[in-house]
């Protein structure tokens, strides 16, 4: 402070020059908006918590999918039972000629000759899908 | 750490904000996502963040924008801040880095020499009475003109060490340089500012001399 031209002493008064309270009007809302915007853009698609939850439920979801598939396939098997004797046509009694005609033909080049191919339509007609089932005693499930 | 402690003490006294013990609690709450707690932190620190940014950036609106970015960045990085470290140094580092970036961007857009005649026209009228006190706004404008000759690093060092009175040790930590480098920057900045003051504002220098007698 002895040197009258000491810039450190000269400019130290800037430390005391704070803006008035009015200057800060709208400052915090802007910061808060910026925080929200930044959080949105930086947020990962799958948060850590979400990943843990998804991981813990994955097994349950797979089990549920197997059950649903089972509910769809097992009744169909009951409608179309496997023939009790080789060579017997596995055609349900209730199946009409028209339905039989609409079915895909039984594949002829299967080996062994006792194998049979059954098709089932699962779901609505437009959105459903055909399930093709190959049955033979020699197939080890 | 004396500078940091003194700045924290000044903050606690002047900001109408919470005391330092409460500040720790506010930081913990903010780290847990508590926005009202973070708002109190912002209120406690915004003046100093703004002052540092203003001296580096050179204008108030730009400094306000920088201060806003600083607190957004602080919110995003609070999870990385560990208790026991200097919160002030952590915040100052964000402030200085963003202010220097902002200043460089502005300089690229509007390359001017603040010592040119046009810029000097913006300086307030020189005091007729050398003993008259300068308004804070006038000192601010003088610093803005003179500090244009400092490099961003020199300016940051001068602002932190000589205006905000942060310790040399903390300035070195904030700017990632050795303490000897900080001292060299201070010496060089003081030389440049002293020469500028004598050359461009001799009336101001005499005014200060008169006030000190």
mmCIF file with all atom_site columns, C-alpha atoms in Angstrom, chain A residues 1-42, chain B residues 10 16 35 38-39 42-43 46-47 50-51 54-55 60 64 67-68 71-72 75-76 134 136 139-140 143 146 158 162-165 190 193-194 197-198 204-205 208-209 212:
data_model
loop_
_atom_site.group_PDB
_atom_site.id
_atom_site.type_symbol
_atom_site.label_atom_id
_atom_site.label_alt_id
_atom_site.label_comp_id
_atom_site.label_asym_id
_atom_site.label_entity_id
_atom_site.label_seq_id
_atom_site.pdbx_PDB_ins_code
_atom_site.Cartn_x
_atom_site.Cartn_y
_atom_site.Cartn_z
_atom_site.occupancy
_atom_site.B_iso_or_equiv
_atom_site.pdbx_formal_charge
_atom_site.auth_seq_id
_atom_site.auth_comp_id
_atom_site.auth_asym_id
_atom_site.auth_atom_id
_atom_site.pdbx_PDB_model_num
ATOM 1  C CA . UNK A 1 1   ? 0.000   0.000   0.000   1.00 0.00 ? 1   UNK A CA 1
ATOM 2  C CA . UNK A 1 2   ? 3.064   2.263   0.140   1.00 0.00 ? 2   UNK A CA 1
ATOM 3  C CA . UNK A 1 3   ? 3.337   2.521   -3.614  1.00 0.00 ? 3   UNK A CA 1
ATOM 4  C CA . UNK A 1 4   ? 0.534   4.813   -4.734  1.00 0.00 ? 4   UNK A CA 1
ATOM 5  C CA . UNK A 1 5   ? 0.600   3.183   -8.125  1.00 0.00 ? 5   UNK A CA 1
ATOM 6  C CA . UNK A 1 6   ? 0.427   -0.331  -6.797  1.00 0.00 ? 6   UNK A CA 1
ATOM 7  C CA . UNK A 1 7   ? -2.191  -1.942  -9.034  1.00 0.00 ? 7   UNK A CA 1
ATOM 8  C CA . UNK A 1 8   ? -2.951  -4.601  -6.430  1.00 0.00 ? 8   UNK A CA 1
ATOM 9  C CA . UNK A 1 9   ? -3.953  -1.967  -3.905  1.00 0.00 ? 9   UNK A CA 1
ATOM 10 C CA . UNK A 1 10  ? -5.654  0.077   -6.566  1.00 0.00 ? 10  UNK A CA 1
ATOM 11 C CA . UNK A 1 11  ? -7.905  -2.696  -7.837  1.00 0.00 ? 11  UNK A CA 1
ATOM 12 C CA . UNK A 1 12  ? -8.520  -4.471  -4.530  1.00 0.00 ? 12  UNK A CA 1
ATOM 13 C CA . UNK A 1 13  ? -11.611 -2.354  -4.043  1.00 0.00 ? 13  UNK A CA 1
ATOM 14 C CA . UNK A 1 14  ? -13.199 -4.379  -6.840  1.00 0.00 ? 14  UNK A CA 1
ATOM 15 C CA . UNK A 1 15  ? -13.665 -7.126  -4.296  1.00 0.00 ? 15  UNK A CA 1
ATOM 16 C CA . UNK A 1 16  ? -16.237 -4.999  -2.530  1.00 0.00 ? 16  UNK A CA 1
ATOM 17 C CA . UNK A 1 17  ? -18.182 -4.076  -5.643  1.00 0.00 ? 17  UNK A CA 1
ATOM 18 C CA . UNK A 1 18  ? -20.997 -6.563  -5.648  1.00 0.00 ? 18  UNK A CA 1
ATOM 19 C CA . UNK A 1 19  ? -24.091 -6.085  -7.776  1.00 0.00 ? 19  UNK A CA 1
ATOM 20 C CA . UNK A 1 20  ? -27.319 -5.045  -6.148  1.00 0.00 ? 20  UNK A CA 1
ATOM 21 C CA . UNK A 1 21  ? -30.007 -7.567  -5.308  1.00 0.00 ? 21  UNK A CA 1
ATOM 22 C CA . UNK A 1 22  ? -32.083 -6.507  -8.334  1.00 0.00 ? 22  UNK A CA 1
ATOM 23 C CA . UNK A 1 23  ? -29.280 -7.683  -10.588 1.00 0.00 ? 23  UNK A CA 1
ATOM 24 C CA . UNK A 1 24  ? -29.962 -11.257 -9.493  1.00 0.00 ? 24  UNK A CA 1
ATOM 25 C CA . UNK A 1 25  ? -33.659 -11.239 -10.298 1.00 0.00 ? 25  UNK A CA 1
ATOM 26 C CA . UNK A 1 26  ? -34.296 -14.171 -12.595 1.00 0.00 ? 26  UNK A CA 1
ATOM 27 C CA . UNK A 1 27  ? -30.850 -15.643 -12.004 1.00 0.00 ? 27  UNK A CA 1
ATOM 28 C CA . UNK A 1 28  ? -31.891 -18.677 -9.978  1.00 0.00 ? 28  UNK A CA 1
ATOM 29 C CA . UNK A 1 29  ? -34.830 -19.550 -12.294 1.00 0.00 ? 29  UNK A CA 1
ATOM 30 C CA . UNK A 1 30  ? -32.366 -19.467 -15.193 1.00 0.00 ? 30  UNK A CA 1
ATOM 31 C CA . UNK A 1 31  ? -29.936 -21.718 -13.341 1.00 0.00 ? 31  UNK A CA 1
ATOM 32 C CA . UNK A 1 32  ? -32.746 -24.102 -12.420 1.00 0.00 ? 32  UNK A CA 1
ATOM 33 C CA . UNK A 1 33  ? -33.968 -24.210 -16.033 1.00 0.00 ? 33  UNK A CA 1
ATOM 34 C CA . UNK A 1 34  ? -30.418 -24.868 -17.190 1.00 0.00 ? 34  UNK A CA 1
ATOM 35 C CA . UNK A 1 35  ? -30.069 -27.681 -14.676 1.00 0.00 ? 35  UNK A CA 1
ATOM 36 C CA . UNK A 1 36  ? -33.280 -29.319 -15.890 1.00 0.00 ? 36  UNK A CA 1
ATOM 37 C CA . UNK A 1 37  ? -32.267 -28.967 -19.517 1.00 0.00 ? 37  UNK A CA 1
ATOM 38 C CA . UNK A 1 38  ? -28.814 -30.363 -18.808 1.00 0.00 ? 38  UNK A CA 1
ATOM 39 C CA . UNK A 1 39  ? -30.289 -33.233 -16.807 1.00 0.00 ? 39  UNK A CA 1
ATOM 40 C CA . UNK A 1 40  ? -32.590 -34.100 -19.695 1.00 0.00 ? 40  UNK A CA 1
ATOM 41 C CA . UNK A 1 41  ? -29.861 -34.081 -22.306 1.00 0.00 ? 41  UNK A CA 1
ATOM 42 C CA . UNK A 1 42  ? -27.357 -35.931 -20.145 1.00 0.00 ? 42  UNK A CA 1
ATOM 43 C CA . UNK B 2 10  ? -16.188 -13.025 4.068   1.00 0.00 ? 10  UNK B CA 1
ATOM 44 C CA . UNK B 2 16  ? -26.666 -13.236 4.321   1.00 0.00 ? 16  UNK B CA 1
ATOM 45 C CA . UNK B 2 35  ? -32.539 -28.206 -5.277  1.00 0.00 ? 35  UNK B CA 1
ATOM 46 C CA . UNK B 2 38  ? -28.443 -25.955 -3.888  1.00 0.00 ? 38  UNK B CA 1
ATOM 47 C CA . UNK B 2 39  ? -30.261 -22.650 -4.319  1.00 0.00 ? 39  UNK B CA 1
ATOM 48 C CA . UNK B 2 42  ? -25.878 -20.447 -5.175  1.00 0.00 ? 42  UNK B CA 1
ATOM 49 C CA . UNK B 2 43  ? -27.059 -17.461 -3.166  1.00 0.00 ? 43  UNK B CA 1
ATOM 50 C CA . UNK B 2 46  ? -22.934 -16.039 -6.599  1.00 0.00 ? 46  UNK B CA 1
ATOM 51 C CA . UNK B 2 47  ? -21.347 -12.666 -5.759  1.00 0.00 ? 47  UNK B CA 1
ATOM 52 C CA . UNK B 2 50  ? -19.696 -13.177 -10.535 1.00 0.00 ? 50  UNK B CA 1
ATOM 53 C CA . UNK B 2 51  ? -16.818 -10.923 -9.442  1.00 0.00 ? 51  UNK B CA 1
ATOM 54 C CA . UNK B 2 54  ? -16.437 -10.196 -14.422 1.00 0.00 ? 54  UNK B CA 1
ATOM 55 C CA . UNK B 2 55  ? -12.740 -9.428  -14.044 1.00 0.00 ? 55  UNK B CA 1
ATOM 56 C CA . UNK B 2 60  ? -21.292 -7.764  -16.493 1.00 0.00 ? 60  UNK B CA 1
ATOM 57 C CA . UNK B 2 64  ? -23.668 -13.241 -15.403 1.00 0.00 ? 64  UNK B CA 1
ATOM 58 C CA . UNK B 2 67  ? -21.945 -17.469 -13.400 1.00 0.00 ? 67  UNK B CA 1
ATOM 59 C CA . UNK B 2 68  ? -25.064 -19.238 -14.602 1.00 0.00 ? 68  UNK B CA 1
ATOM 60 C CA . UNK B 2 71  ? -23.645 -23.216 -11.157 1.00 0.00 ? 71  UNK B CA 1
ATOM 61 C CA . UNK B 2 72  ? -25.126 -25.569 -13.737 1.00 0.00 ? 72  UNK B CA 1
ATOM 62 C CA . UNK B 2 75  ? -24.705 -29.094 -9.972  1.00 0.00 ? 75  UNK B CA 1
ATOM 63 C CA . UNK B 2 76  ? -23.619 -31.659 -12.535 1.00 0.00 ? 76  UNK B CA 1
ATOM 64 C CA . UNK B 2 134 ? -13.438 6.815   -7.608  1.00 0.00 ? 134 UNK B CA 1
ATOM 65 C CA . UNK B 2 136 ? -16.509 1.352   -8.080  1.00 0.00 ? 136 UNK B CA 1
ATOM 66 C CA . UNK B 2 139 ? -12.299 1.392   -11.145 1.00 0.00 ? 139 UNK B CA 1
ATOM 67 C CA . UNK B 2 140 ? -13.977 -1.498  -12.889 1.00 0.00 ? 140 UNK B CA 1
ATOM 68 C CA . UNK B 2 143 ? -9.294  -2.477  -14.850 1.00 0.00 ? 143 UNK B CA 1
ATOM 69 C CA . UNK B 2 146 ? -5.715  -2.250  -18.527 1.00 0.00 ? 146 UNK B CA 1
ATOM 70 C CA . UNK B 2 158 ? -4.143  -11.447 -10.593 1.00 0.00 ? 158 UNK B CA 1
ATOM 71 C CA . UNK B 2 162 ? -4.547  -9.829  -5.674  1.00 0.00 ? 162 UNK B CA 1
ATOM 72 C CA . UNK B 2 163 ? -8.231  -8.930  -5.797  1.00 0.00 ? 163 UNK B CA 1
ATOM 73 C CA . UNK B 2 164 ? -9.941  -11.902 -4.154  1.00 0.00 ? 164 UNK B CA 1
ATOM 74 C CA . UNK B 2 165 ? -6.904  -12.553 -1.924  1.00 0.00 ? 165 UNK B CA 1
ATOM 75 C CA . UNK B 2 190 ? 1.448   -6.009  -11.658 1.00 0.00 ? 190 UNK B CA 1
ATOM 76 C CA . UNK B 2 193 ? -0.956  -2.881  -14.915 1.00 0.00 ? 193 UNK B CA 1
ATOM 77 C CA . UNK B 2 194 ? 1.356   -0.391  -13.195 1.00 0.00 ? 194 UNK B CA 1
ATOM 78 C CA . UNK B 2 197 ? -1.980  2.966   -15.003 1.00 0.00 ? 197 UNK B CA 1
ATOM 79 C CA . UNK B 2 198 ? 0.877   5.451   -15.155 1.00 0.00 ? 198 UNK B CA 1
ATOM 80 C CA . UNK B 2 204 ? -6.115  8.141   -11.052 1.00 0.00 ? 204 UNK B CA 1
ATOM 81 C CA . UNK B 2 205 ? -2.728  7.220   -9.679  1.00 0.00 ? 205 UNK B CA 1
ATOM 82 C CA . UNK B 2 208 ? -4.899  7.336   -4.968  1.00 0.00 ? 208 UNK B CA 1
ATOM 83 C CA . UNK B 2 209 ? -1.706  8.899   -3.724  1.00 0.00 ? 209 UNK B CA 1
ATOM 84 C CA . UNK B 2 212 ? -3.405  7.643   1.105   1.00 0.00 ? 212 UNK B CA 1
#
